[in-house]
Amino acid sequence: MVSRHDNPPLLIEWLVILVFAGTALVLVVNVSDGTILKPAILYLVTALLAAVSLSRSLEAGEFRANLSRMHLAFLAYIVLAAVSLLKAQNLKLGATAFIELVCYFALFAACAELSTDRGARERLVRSFIAVSLLAGLAGVLQLYLASSPFGSYIPKERGTVSTFGNVTYFAGFLAPMLPIVASRIMTGRRVRQRILLGLLMMLMTYMLITTEARSGWAGAIAGIVTLILLSSRSGKTKWMMLGSLLAIGLVLIIGFPQMVHQRLLATFETGPASSVTRRLYFYRGAWSAFLDSPVIGQGLGNFTLFLPKFREPDYWLARSEDIVAHAHNEFLELLSETGAAGFIALMAILYQYGRSVARGLKTPDGNDRICLAAFASGIVAILVDNLASMNLRTVPVAVAFWMIAGLSLRNEGCKTFSFAISLPPSFRALRFAPYLAFGLFLVWYVPRVWNSYSAQRFALEGALLRFQNKGPESSVKYAQALRHDPDLAEIRLYLAAELAHESLYREARKNIDTILMRYPYYPKARFVLAISAFETGDTDAALRSIHDEMKIENSPQTLYYASYMEERAGHRDRECGDLTTLLLNAVRGASTDFAAEAIDGLDGACGRGDSARDKAGLIAGVRRTFAGDVKLLVAIGGFYEQSGMLAEAESTFTQALALRPGDSQIMHRLTHLGRIVNGRNRGN
């Protein structure tokens, strides 16, 4: 944004390309999170970009800036995001998100400056195409290796991840790149060039389909349709292009029937474990967080921290993960984190962008209009994708978004705001100071990146040992990971759970206390804390912790252990309530976890006679829901027997025996039950 000359230096252009290529293509193997270097690349290269710009300004003897209304809206967005940190409970998370936002502004400003140079603009578009090609080839290599003898060494994913670490991230990158590649086919002068670009587009489309990411599909379709509508002024041409797009879509559906049909049908599933139901928990939690602080939100970057506070505790019914990093809807996440203030600022950015594109599309140059239409289509693709994904919170997609937005401003006809600050001649001697500062930053930051890498490597080794049921060995690896990065809350929770399993309860409590200092609503943390407190004789602390945990999540495991603690403390009414809730949730979520144990304890907790009969309707519902589960049927039969409902007990045991003929335990229970019935009959 600040330059000595009218045309920005070539170094800035190559630094921008380096950010784009590095964040998209660099992936680390043999670690828990293969994307750990992507933010580091963003920070380092944008810091160097800032150093170059500042050095040139010092050499020129003045600071100059030319700001559009979109620049000002972006700066307002940054300021309001900073204000939201007043509510943030974890300032480190907030600071990280804020720094990323500043980096994106630097890239946006650099691309806005580069957009005035046709040659630079052309080279940046070529970099988009080159990186898309390399990412596509990496995806092909992944698919090939997965089907080769080396397939056992390739991580099994739902779809293709390429160099992005996740199928959704890869799809989020491909969606905006497709209309850009398509625009080059439309403007290409050579047949050979068009053919090669057509082959690349086919490769990218195939990769996008193999990701099985529906939001990415929707984003790509929206982007291509937008390109068709904006690139041509002829209605006939638009209809021909839309018809061609429809034909291509039908071919793809026919070519990939099972994959496409399954994913599309899953969109309309509304069962308790459907992806739609799972995301509704995220959406409702984000909306509740916004309503709790509607002006400035809960704090930029703190979504993963505050969501458990506002999410319904029965989210596990949808088979949802405990820790959710993002809302899978950019606008809801923005509202929850930065409130209405941040949301309005982003809407102002998009509004100014739309005005800029509308003016630019009036150009008489057809190729220039198609190029601008492609950029606008890429923005549309990302926004549509992020209605049901989190890709704008991933570094590669966010970098692409703000680069494309900056490159689109070359035709802006809106009013701009310019200023210049003259510097004393002596300041020219400081022109190398920015590079020195960058060097110091490098010396400080690179060891931290290495620590993050080491922590993720040990975390992966610990996870592999944990899956092999090698608890003590996994604890050693987890402890090593935390020595390199103490902020890995999930790893610390695993370590605490393993320490509790090894009866090292005091050490487990120390680790949980550390987690709760940074993440006060971390799911499962208070569960481990309650177990540790209970086993060390601190019953009151255990009950407080388990009750607080049930406000965050009321999974079967939590409810069962809560009932056990209540029983040991003599609170039978609470024990009865916990077991009842467990069984009600079992029916709602079709989950058998701890259901048999709950039924076994229900009679003692809720009493016999009339109290037990009051639960007969609930037990009957469990029996209907799990009519094929022998273990549950045996437990239900035992409940009926203890409650004196002998006819129901006999029919339940008979039902279980029909599922498992010849089972000696069930036959013994039936024989014993028959003796009781005969004894009663003789007594009468």
XYZ file of C-alpha atoms in Angstrom:
684
model
C 0.000 0.000 0.000
C 2.982 2.327 0.631
C 5.399 2.692 -2.246
C 8.132 4.898 -3.470
C 7.241 4.523 -7.120
C 4.023 4.465 -9.062
C 4.521 0.778 -9.861
C 5.067 -1.572 -6.923
C 8.387 -3.432 -6.835
C 8.683 -6.923 -8.215
C 9.754 -8.186 -4.780
C 6.351 -7.382 -3.294
C 4.675 -9.256 -6.127
C 6.777 -12.370 -5.544
C 6.237 -12.217 -1.792
C 2.481 -12.202 -2.373
C 2.823 -15.202 -4.690
C 4.992 -16.931 -2.079
C 2.301 -16.494 0.581
C -0.344 -17.938 -1.712
C 1.744 -20.899 -2.876
C 3.260 -21.644 0.522
C 0.018 -21.624 2.485
C -1.677 -23.780 -0.145
C 1.020 -26.351 -0.902
C 3.085 -26.824 2.271
C 1.936 -29.799 4.345
C 3.816 -31.503 7.171
C 3.670 -35.276 7.591
C 4.077 -37.419 10.714
C 2.409 -34.842 12.954
C -1.030 -34.574 14.518
C -1.897 -31.407 12.548
C -0.283 -31.326 9.103
C -1.291 -27.698 8.511
C 0.776 -26.202 11.356
C 3.212 -24.430 9.005
C 0.552 -22.596 7.007
C -0.029 -19.852 9.619
C 3.738 -19.590 10.147
C 4.265 -18.963 6.432
C 1.557 -16.293 6.516
C 3.142 -14.491 9.477
C 6.720 -14.656 8.218
C 6.115 -13.594 4.633
C 3.680 -10.803 5.489
C 6.167 -9.548 8.098
C 8.808 -9.447 5.364
C 6.297 -7.740 3.079
C 5.754 -5.060 5.720
C 9.518 -4.686 6.195
C 10.033 -4.166 2.454
C 7.284 -1.541 2.254
C 8.506 0.296 5.349
C 12.114 0.265 4.150
C 11.145 1.717 0.784
C 9.156 4.454 2.509
C 12.116 5.368 4.715
C 14.349 5.451 1.666
C 11.869 7.668 -0.198
C 11.550 10.009 2.768
C 7.781 9.816 3.067
C 4.877 7.576 3.925
C 2.174 7.622 1.280
C -1.112 5.752 1.134
C -4.051 5.674 -1.239
C -7.075 4.195 0.512
C -10.349 3.199 -1.079
C -13.582 2.942 0.850
C -13.054 -0.796 0.964
C -9.668 -0.228 2.644
C -11.373 1.960 5.228
C -14.117 -0.605 5.814
C -11.469 -3.295 6.306
C -9.596 -1.091 8.797
C -12.858 -0.480 10.661
C -13.405 -4.241 10.737
C -9.949 -4.703 12.279
C -10.614 -2.041 14.926
C -13.989 -3.535 15.865
C -12.446 -7.002 16.003
C -9.920 -5.604 18.477
C -12.754 -4.102 20.539
C -14.398 -7.537 20.754
C -11.311 -8.773 22.610
C -12.556 -6.824 25.628
C -14.989 -9.733 26.122
C -12.534 -12.503 25.192
C -11.732 -15.021 27.924
C -8.624 -16.308 26.164
C -6.581 -13.374 24.909
C -3.994 -15.619 23.279
C -6.620 -17.090 20.963
C -7.916 -13.597 20.268
C -4.455 -12.184 19.586
C -3.704 -14.995 17.141
C -6.909 -14.342 15.202
C -6.248 -10.582 15.267
C -2.718 -10.994 13.883
C -4.069 -13.168 11.079
C -6.618 -10.470 10.251
C -3.868 -7.838 10.060
C -1.870 -10.146 7.770
C -4.876 -10.518 5.486
C -5.213 -6.735 5.318
C -1.556 -6.466 4.305
C -2.121 -8.980 1.494
C -5.319 -7.242 0.417
C -3.577 -3.858 0.320
C -0.602 -5.263 -1.590
C -2.865 -6.905 -4.175
C -4.929 -3.726 -4.510
C -1.695 -1.905 -5.338
C -0.550 -4.629 -7.729
C -3.912 -4.566 -9.507
C -2.924 -1.309 -11.237
C -0.152 -3.178 -13.079
C -1.525 -5.410 -15.848
C 1.659 -7.498 -15.944
C 1.622 -8.120 -12.191
C -2.056 -8.982 -12.347
C -1.372 -11.500 -15.108
C 1.445 -13.145 -13.164
C -0.724 -13.450 -10.061
C -3.488 -15.139 -12.054
C -0.914 -17.526 -13.492
C 0.204 -18.318 -9.951
C -3.412 -19.188 -9.099
C -3.480 -21.610 -12.018
C -0.061 -23.115 -11.248
C -0.878 -23.718 -7.580
C -4.252 -25.224 -8.538
C -2.443 -27.601 -10.903
C 0.059 -28.675 -8.247
C -2.695 -29.147 -5.660
C -4.685 -31.234 -8.138
C -1.663 -33.398 -8.961
C -1.044 -33.904 -5.242
C -4.635 -35.115 -4.945
C -4.132 -37.522 -7.848
C -0.990 -38.846 -6.168
C -2.920 -39.368 -2.956
C -5.635 -41.324 -4.771
C -3.027 -43.429 -6.574
C -1.091 -44.257 -3.419
C -4.306 -45.089 -1.571
C -5.049 -47.820 -4.135
C -1.449 -49.070 -4.295
C 0.456 -51.455 -1.989
C 1.411 -48.341 -0.015
C -2.253 -47.629 0.719
C -1.941 -48.816 4.305
C 0.376 -45.886 4.969
C -2.004 -43.282 3.562
C -4.464 -41.690 6.031
C -8.001 -42.859 5.293
C -10.238 -39.864 4.640
C -13.766 -39.541 3.320
C -12.347 -37.897 0.203
C -9.264 -36.262 -1.270
C -7.321 -33.809 0.918
C -4.304 -32.987 -1.308
C -2.009 -30.590 0.608
C -4.763 -29.010 2.686
C -5.115 -31.530 5.520
C -8.894 -31.853 5.226
C -11.361 -32.569 2.424
C -13.414 -29.492 3.254
C -10.379 -27.219 3.106
C -9.369 -28.623 -0.287
C -12.885 -28.164 -1.638
C -12.953 -24.623 -0.266
C -9.800 -23.857 -2.243
C -10.947 -25.471 -5.488
C -14.333 -23.705 -5.519
C -12.982 -20.166 -6.194
C -10.183 -21.382 -8.458
C -12.560 -23.098 -10.901
C -14.176 -19.885 -12.239
C -10.736 -18.283 -12.559
C -9.478 -21.185 -14.676
C -12.730 -21.140 -16.669
C -12.250 -17.442 -17.419
C -8.821 -18.157 -18.883
C -10.376 -20.700 -21.209
C -12.822 -18.023 -22.329
C -10.090 -15.433 -22.985
C -7.355 -17.744 -24.278
C -6.222 -17.020 -27.827
C -4.455 -20.284 -28.587
C -6.293 -23.563 -29.023
C -3.516 -25.473 -27.281
C -3.758 -23.188 -24.264
C -7.506 -23.663 -24.070
C -7.160 -27.437 -24.292
C -4.591 -27.544 -21.493
C -6.698 -25.290 -19.297
C -9.743 -27.423 -20.095
C -7.854 -30.519 -18.929
C -6.864 -28.687 -15.744
C -10.471 -27.711 -15.134
C -11.544 -31.335 -15.593
C -8.881 -32.413 -13.093
C -10.010 -29.806 -10.571
C -13.662 -30.767 -11.038
C -12.814 -34.425 -10.485
C -10.835 -33.550 -7.357
C -13.728 -31.424 -6.099
C -16.145 -34.317 -6.555
C -13.826 -36.728 -4.740
C -13.713 -34.417 -1.716
C -17.444 -35.164 -1.267
C -17.785 -31.688 0.286
C -21.305 -30.501 -0.524
C -20.691 -26.890 0.485
C -17.688 -26.841 -1.834
C -19.845 -28.198 -4.655
C -22.424 -25.486 -4.021
C -19.733 -22.811 -3.940
C -18.204 -23.959 -7.222
C -21.598 -24.050 -8.952
C -22.443 -20.581 -7.633
C -19.075 -19.310 -8.840
C -19.443 -20.714 -12.355
C -23.014 -19.430 -12.676
C -21.880 -15.981 -11.509
C -19.081 -16.027 -14.077
C -21.556 -16.831 -16.845
C -23.955 -14.084 -15.777
C -21.293 -11.390 -15.382
C -18.889 -12.151 -18.206
C -21.237 -11.737 -21.164
C -23.712 -9.021 -22.045
C -25.503 -11.222 -24.555
C -28.578 -12.975 -23.197
C -28.304 -15.713 -25.815
C -24.709 -16.440 -24.851
C -25.631 -16.619 -21.174
C -28.395 -19.146 -21.829
C -26.063 -21.252 -23.970
C -23.443 -21.276 -21.218
C -25.989 -22.124 -18.532
C -27.297 -24.952 -20.703
C -23.773 -26.259 -21.163
C -23.212 -26.083 -17.406
C -26.410 -28.047 -16.794
C -25.328 -30.683 -19.312
C -21.935 -30.997 -17.634
C -23.663 -31.349 -14.269
C -25.838 -34.183 -15.574
C -22.768 -35.945 -16.964
C -21.050 -35.688 -13.587
C -24.103 -37.039 -11.773
C -24.246 -39.961 -14.201
C -20.481 -40.485 -13.980
C -20.390 -40.511 -10.168
C -23.873 -41.751 -9.264
C -23.207 -43.383 -5.913
C -20.922 -40.683 -4.512
C -23.058 -37.735 -5.626
C -26.375 -39.333 -4.741
C -25.247 -40.339 -1.253
C -23.909 -36.906 -0.399
C -26.905 -35.059 -1.835
C -29.385 -37.338 -0.074
C -27.473 -36.853 3.178
C -28.234 -33.132 2.895
C -31.913 -33.837 3.494
C -31.445 -36.335 6.320
C -32.925 -35.095 9.578
C -32.127 -38.020 11.861
C -30.448 -37.547 15.237
C -26.989 -38.294 13.799
C -27.273 -36.450 10.470
C -24.746 -33.782 9.537
C -27.581 -31.240 9.353
C -28.671 -31.986 12.926
C -25.067 -31.898 14.095
C -24.485 -28.455 12.620
C -27.713 -27.096 14.049
C -26.106 -27.444 17.471
C -23.242 -25.226 16.251
C -25.639 -22.699 14.759
C -27.900 -22.461 17.803
C -24.889 -22.176 20.076
C -23.404 -19.379 17.962
C -26.724 -17.534 17.888
C -27.132 -17.841 21.668
C -23.607 -16.496 22.119
C -24.480 -13.515 19.913
C -27.650 -12.800 21.895
C -25.620 -12.904 25.105
C -23.333 -10.117 23.805
C -24.993 -8.638 20.709
C -22.830 -5.524 20.285
C -19.193 -6.637 20.520
C -19.603 -10.412 20.672
C -17.717 -12.913 22.802
C -14.245 -12.141 21.459
C -12.473 -12.668 18.152
C -10.952 -16.142 17.841
C -12.682 -17.468 20.971
C -15.435 -19.528 19.330
C -13.954 -22.878 20.337
C -13.821 -21.615 23.943
C -17.305 -20.176 24.407
C -19.378 -22.557 22.254
C -19.660 -25.241 24.999
C -21.158 -22.588 27.285
C -24.004 -21.826 24.874
C -24.479 -25.173 23.126
C -27.162 -27.576 24.354
C -25.579 -30.263 26.564
C -27.229 -33.078 24.597
C -25.188 -32.304 21.450
C -23.671 -35.775 21.676
C -27.027 -37.172 20.490
C -26.054 -35.971 16.999
C -22.691 -37.755 17.302
C -21.125 -34.306 17.369
C -17.550 -33.776 18.422
C -16.868 -32.317 21.866
C -14.503 -29.632 20.603
C -15.729 -27.556 17.663
C -13.216 -25.054 16.316
C -15.666 -23.125 14.119
C -19.394 -22.646 13.525
C -19.407 -23.945 9.927
C -21.153 -20.720 8.966
C -18.936 -17.665 8.619
C -21.674 -15.148 9.302
C -22.937 -16.813 12.489
C -19.393 -17.216 13.753
C -18.678 -13.571 13.014
C -21.815 -12.505 14.892
C -20.922 -14.634 17.898
C -17.294 -13.491 18.048
C -17.488 -9.791 17.113
C -21.190 -9.048 17.528
C -23.248 -6.771 15.340
C -20.339 -4.312 15.133
C -18.011 -6.741 13.379
C -20.814 -8.154 11.247
C -21.799 -4.704 9.962
C -18.149 -3.949 9.180
C -17.830 -7.100 7.068
C -21.092 -6.299 5.306
C -19.658 -2.846 4.542
C -16.583 -4.488 3.009
C -18.741 -6.720 0.818
C -20.976 -3.799 -0.145
C -18.012 -1.682 -1.213
C -16.617 -4.665 -3.084
C -19.908 -5.107 -4.936
C -19.937 -1.425 -5.924
C -16.374 -1.699 -7.177
C -17.132 -4.769 -9.291
C -20.305 -3.216 -10.700
C -18.314 -0.212 -11.918
C -15.524 -2.366 -13.292
C -17.898 -4.551 -15.310
C -18.850 -1.511 -17.389
C -15.467 -1.584 -19.121
C -15.654 -1.994 -22.914
C -12.688 -4.391 -22.849
C -14.245 -7.875 -23.013
C -11.218 -9.747 -21.644
C -10.857 -7.291 -18.789
C -14.540 -7.714 -17.934
C -14.214 -11.519 -17.967
C -11.168 -11.348 -15.684
C -13.013 -9.135 -13.212
C -16.085 -11.379 -13.442
C -13.854 -14.351 -12.588
C -12.539 -12.599 -9.484
C -16.071 -11.704 -8.376
C -17.150 -15.298 -9.048
C -14.331 -16.566 -6.840
C -15.545 -14.329 -4.015
C -19.119 -15.582 -4.494
C -17.900 -19.194 -4.491
C -16.116 -18.721 -1.170
C -19.058 -16.932 0.448
C -21.538 -19.609 -0.653
C -19.211 -22.376 0.503
C -18.863 -20.707 3.898
C -22.589 -20.745 4.516
C -22.027 -24.344 5.621
C -18.271 -24.615 6.115
C -15.408 -22.964 7.964
C -12.982 -22.425 5.092
C -12.644 -18.663 5.528
C -11.114 -19.551 8.897
C -8.416 -21.616 7.157
C -5.293 -19.821 6.011
C -5.143 -20.910 2.327
C -8.757 -19.998 1.548
C -8.622 -16.736 3.504
C -5.414 -15.772 1.674
C -7.092 -16.495 -1.675
C -10.209 -14.540 -0.662
C -8.415 -11.334 0.285
C -5.962 -11.553 -2.617
C -8.830 -11.886 -5.091
C -10.685 -9.041 -3.380
C -7.634 -6.791 -3.674
C -7.021 -7.645 -7.322
C -10.631 -6.750 -8.124
C -10.176 -3.109 -7.142
C -8.212 -2.035 -10.202
C -11.339 -0.658 -11.912
C -12.777 1.012 -8.858
C -14.282 4.362 -9.694
C -15.155 5.298 -6.136
C -13.630 8.160 -4.214
C -10.231 7.428 -2.655
C -8.461 9.004 0.300
C -4.775 9.816 -0.048
C -2.264 11.130 2.426
C 1.498 11.584 2.633
C 3.754 12.100 5.643
C 7.142 13.622 4.909
C 10.085 12.359 6.939
C 13.290 14.177 7.909
C 16.272 13.336 5.645
C 17.993 11.668 8.592
C 15.352 8.930 8.561
C 16.858 7.589 5.345
C 19.639 6.106 7.460
C 17.013 3.867 9.083
C 16.030 2.189 5.819
C 17.627 -1.095 6.908
C 16.021 -1.039 10.357
C 12.849 -2.838 9.163
C 14.981 -5.710 7.873
C 16.825 -5.844 11.188
C 13.489 -5.970 13.000
C 12.368 -8.767 10.701
C 15.577 -10.659 11.461
C 14.953 -10.336 15.193
C 11.392 -11.517 14.695
C 12.754 -14.487 12.755
C 15.154 -15.381 15.574
C 12.297 -15.173 18.097
C 9.603 -16.923 16.069
C 11.355 -19.820 14.292
C 12.154 -21.718 17.540
C 8.478 -21.443 18.463
C 7.509 -22.946 15.135
C 9.931 -25.794 15.797
C 8.376 -26.314 19.224
C 4.923 -26.483 17.635
C 6.165 -29.050 15.140
C 7.769 -31.150 17.887
C 4.616 -30.948 20.005
C 2.434 -32.123 17.124
C 4.845 -34.975 16.369
C 4.788 -36.226 19.959
C 1.008 -35.757 20.054
C 0.622 -38.048 17.052
C 2.902 -40.659 18.600
C 0.901 -40.480 21.818
C -2.384 -40.871 19.950
C -1.104 -43.958 18.130
C -0.014 -45.522 21.425
C -3.354 -44.630 22.976
C -5.248 -46.392 20.188
C -3.080 -49.454 20.867
C -4.180 -49.344 24.534
C -0.651 -48.498 25.664
C -1.698 -45.929 28.219
C 1.532 -45.366 30.184
C 3.580 -45.047 26.993
C 1.078 -42.578 25.525
C 1.288 -40.484 28.703
C 5.033 -40.100 28.204
C 4.521 -38.846 24.644
C 1.729 -36.497 25.688
C 3.920 -35.044 28.430
C 6.685 -34.476 25.866
C 4.214 -32.727 23.563
C 3.084 -30.417 26.369
C 6.658 -29.501 27.230
C 6.967 -28.117 23.700
C 3.496 -26.524 23.586
C 1.644 -26.171 26.923
C -1.478 -24.801 25.184
C -2.545 -28.111 23.602
C -5.706 -28.500 25.666
C -6.891 -31.700 23.988
C -3.540 -33.394 24.597
C -3.549 -32.221 28.211
C -7.032 -33.693 28.671
C -5.872 -37.054 27.288
C -2.891 -36.946 29.632
C -5.095 -36.114 32.626
C -7.494 -38.942 31.769
C -4.625 -41.415 31.536
C -3.141 -40.184 34.806
C -6.526 -40.664 36.478
C -6.712 -44.161 34.982
C -3.327 -44.885 36.559
C -4.679 -43.586 39.927
C -2.429 -40.514 39.774
C -5.351 -38.315 40.713
C -3.492 -35.294 42.066
C -1.416 -34.985 38.901
C -4.599 -35.356 36.863
C -6.274 -32.536 38.816
C -3.310 -30.220 38.209
C -3.580 -30.760 34.458
C -7.336 -30.195 34.477
C -6.914 -26.995 36.488
C -4.491 -25.788 33.809
C -7.038 -26.506 31.080
C -9.865 -24.732 32.895
C -7.741 -21.631 33.438
C -7.499 -21.216 29.656
C -10.691 -22.951 28.498
C -13.265 -22.614 31.308
C -15.962 -24.629 29.481
C -13.821 -27.416 28.043
C -15.979 -30.560 27.606
C -14.933 -33.630 29.623
C -12.453 -31.615 31.711
C -14.731 -31.393 34.741
C -15.632 -35.054 34.293
C -11.994 -36.067 34.812
C -11.759 -33.519 37.624
C -14.812 -35.034 39.337
C -13.386 -38.559 39.129
C -10.052 -37.392 40.516
C -11.669 -35.426 43.336
C -13.992 -38.300 44.233
C -11.182 -40.833 44.388
C -9.141 -38.554 46.654
C -12.064 -38.192 49.079
C -13.202 -34.707 48.067
C -16.830 -35.667 47.480
C -18.216 -32.124 47.561
C -15.774 -30.945 44.886
C -16.534 -34.053 42.841
C -20.281 -33.415 42.919
C -19.826 -29.734 42.024
C -17.591 -30.655 39.109
C -19.865 -33.361 37.742
C -22.908 -31.065 38.006
C -21.021 -28.325 36.149
C -20.014 -30.891 33.535
C -23.643 -31.886 32.984
C -24.413 -28.264 32.072
C -21.823 -28.558 29.292
C -22.465 -32.138 28.186
C -24.781 -34.814 29.558
C -23.424 -37.839 27.731
C -24.255 -41.330 29.056
C -20.812 -41.655 30.622
C -21.176 -38.392 32.532
C -24.709 -39.171 33.710
C -23.806 -42.679 34.827
C -20.810 -41.553 36.870
C -22.868 -38.700 38.292
C -25.479 -41.227 39.448
C -22.728 -43.352 40.998
C -21.378 -40.380 42.957
C -24.882 -39.384 44.051
C -25.516 -42.946 45.225
C -22.292 -42.971 47.244
C -23.207 -39.593 48.734
C -26.690 -40.858 49.682
C -28.587 -38.617 47.246
C -30.886 -41.296 45.855
C -33.387 -38.859 44.327
C -30.640 -37.220 42.255
C -29.293 -40.644 41.342
C -32.745 -41.645 40.120
C -33.014 -38.444 38.081
C -29.611 -38.972 36.445
C -30.407 -42.570 35.487
C -33.811 -41.553 34.151
C -32.269 -38.827 31.993
C -29.671 -41.294 30.745
C -32.368 -43.717 29.573
C -34.503 -40.978 28.033
C -31.495 -39.801 26.048
C -30.707 -43.385 25.090
C -34.104 -43.630 23.406
C -33.743 -40.193 21.764
C -30.270 -40.854 20.418
C -30.532 -44.615 19.844
C -27.475 -45.057 22.072
C -26.916 -48.100 24.259
C -23.922 -46.638 26.123
C -24.347 -47.338 29.859
C -28.043 -48.094 29.288
C -27.853 -51.620 30.721
C -25.961 -50.344 33.767
C -28.561 -47.604 34.233
C -31.401 -50.134 34.142
C -29.585 -52.321 36.673
C -29.332 -49.373 39.064
C -32.759 -47.900 38.415
C -34.629 -50.191 40.802
C -32.346 -49.390 43.738
C -32.219 -45.663 43.003
C -35.906 -45.068 42.404
C -37.276 -47.579 44.898
C -39.534 -50.540 44.421
C -43.257 -50.903 44.205
C -45.145 -47.900 42.885
C -41.965 -45.865 42.263
C -40.521 -48.611 40.122
C -43.792 -49.050 38.259
C -43.704 -45.345 37.419
C -40.569 -46.100 35.411
C -42.175 -49.024 33.596
C -43.247 -46.796 30.698
C -39.671 -45.580 30.252
C -38.340 -49.139 30.363
C -40.956 -50.225 27.820
C -39.731 -47.452 25.505
C -36.154 -48.676 25.879
C -37.312 -52.206 25.118
C -39.072 -51.113 21.925
C -36.125 -49.022 20.762
C -33.531 -51.739 21.342
C -35.602 -54.824 20.612
C -32.574 -56.583 19.124
C -30.062 -55.894 21.897
C -29.742 -59.001 24.074
C -27.717 -57.316 26.825
C -30.347 -54.624 27.278
C -33.212 -57.108 27.152
C -31.614 -59.151 29.936
C -31.213 -55.990 32.032
C -34.837 -55.015 31.345
C -36.014 -58.486 32.307
C -34.093 -58.176 35.565
C -35.730 -54.806 36.259
C -39.186 -56.272 35.707
C -38.325 -59.200 37.953
C -37.068 -56.951 40.773
C -40.159 -54.749 40.414
C -42.521 -57.709 40.703
C -43.765 -57.475 37.094
C -43.150 -61.167 36.439
C -45.209 -61.506 33.238
C -43.254 -58.679 31.607
C -40.012 -60.210 32.867
C -40.860 -63.609 31.363
C -41.786 -62.140 27.967
C -38.590 -60.061 27.905
C -36.341 -63.032 28.740
C -38.167 -65.093 26.122
C -37.549 -62.316 23.565
C -33.844 -62.315 24.434
C -33.636 -66.114 24.191
C -35.173 -66.002 20.711
C -32.332 -63.716 19.637
C -29.699 -65.927 21.247
C -31.030 -69.519 21.338
C -29.432 -71.843 23.861
C -27.927 -69.071 26.000
C -27.436 -70.708 29.402
C -27.671 -67.480 31.393
C -31.005 -66.487 29.867
C -32.367 -70.025 30.224
C -31.326 -70.024 33.887
C -33.120 -66.691 34.433
C -36.277 -68.067 32.828
C -36.123 -71.229 34.943
C -35.630 -69.188 38.109
C -38.510 -66.924 37.119
C -40.741 -69.938 36.517
C -40.054 -71.196 40.026
C -41.048 -67.843 41.483
C -44.291 -67.825 39.505
C -45.089 -71.412 40.515
C -44.367 -70.607 44.150
C -46.748 -67.674 44.042
C -49.424 -69.781 42.381
C -49.145 -72.470 45.085
C -49.294 -69.793 47.754
C -52.529 -68.478 46.269
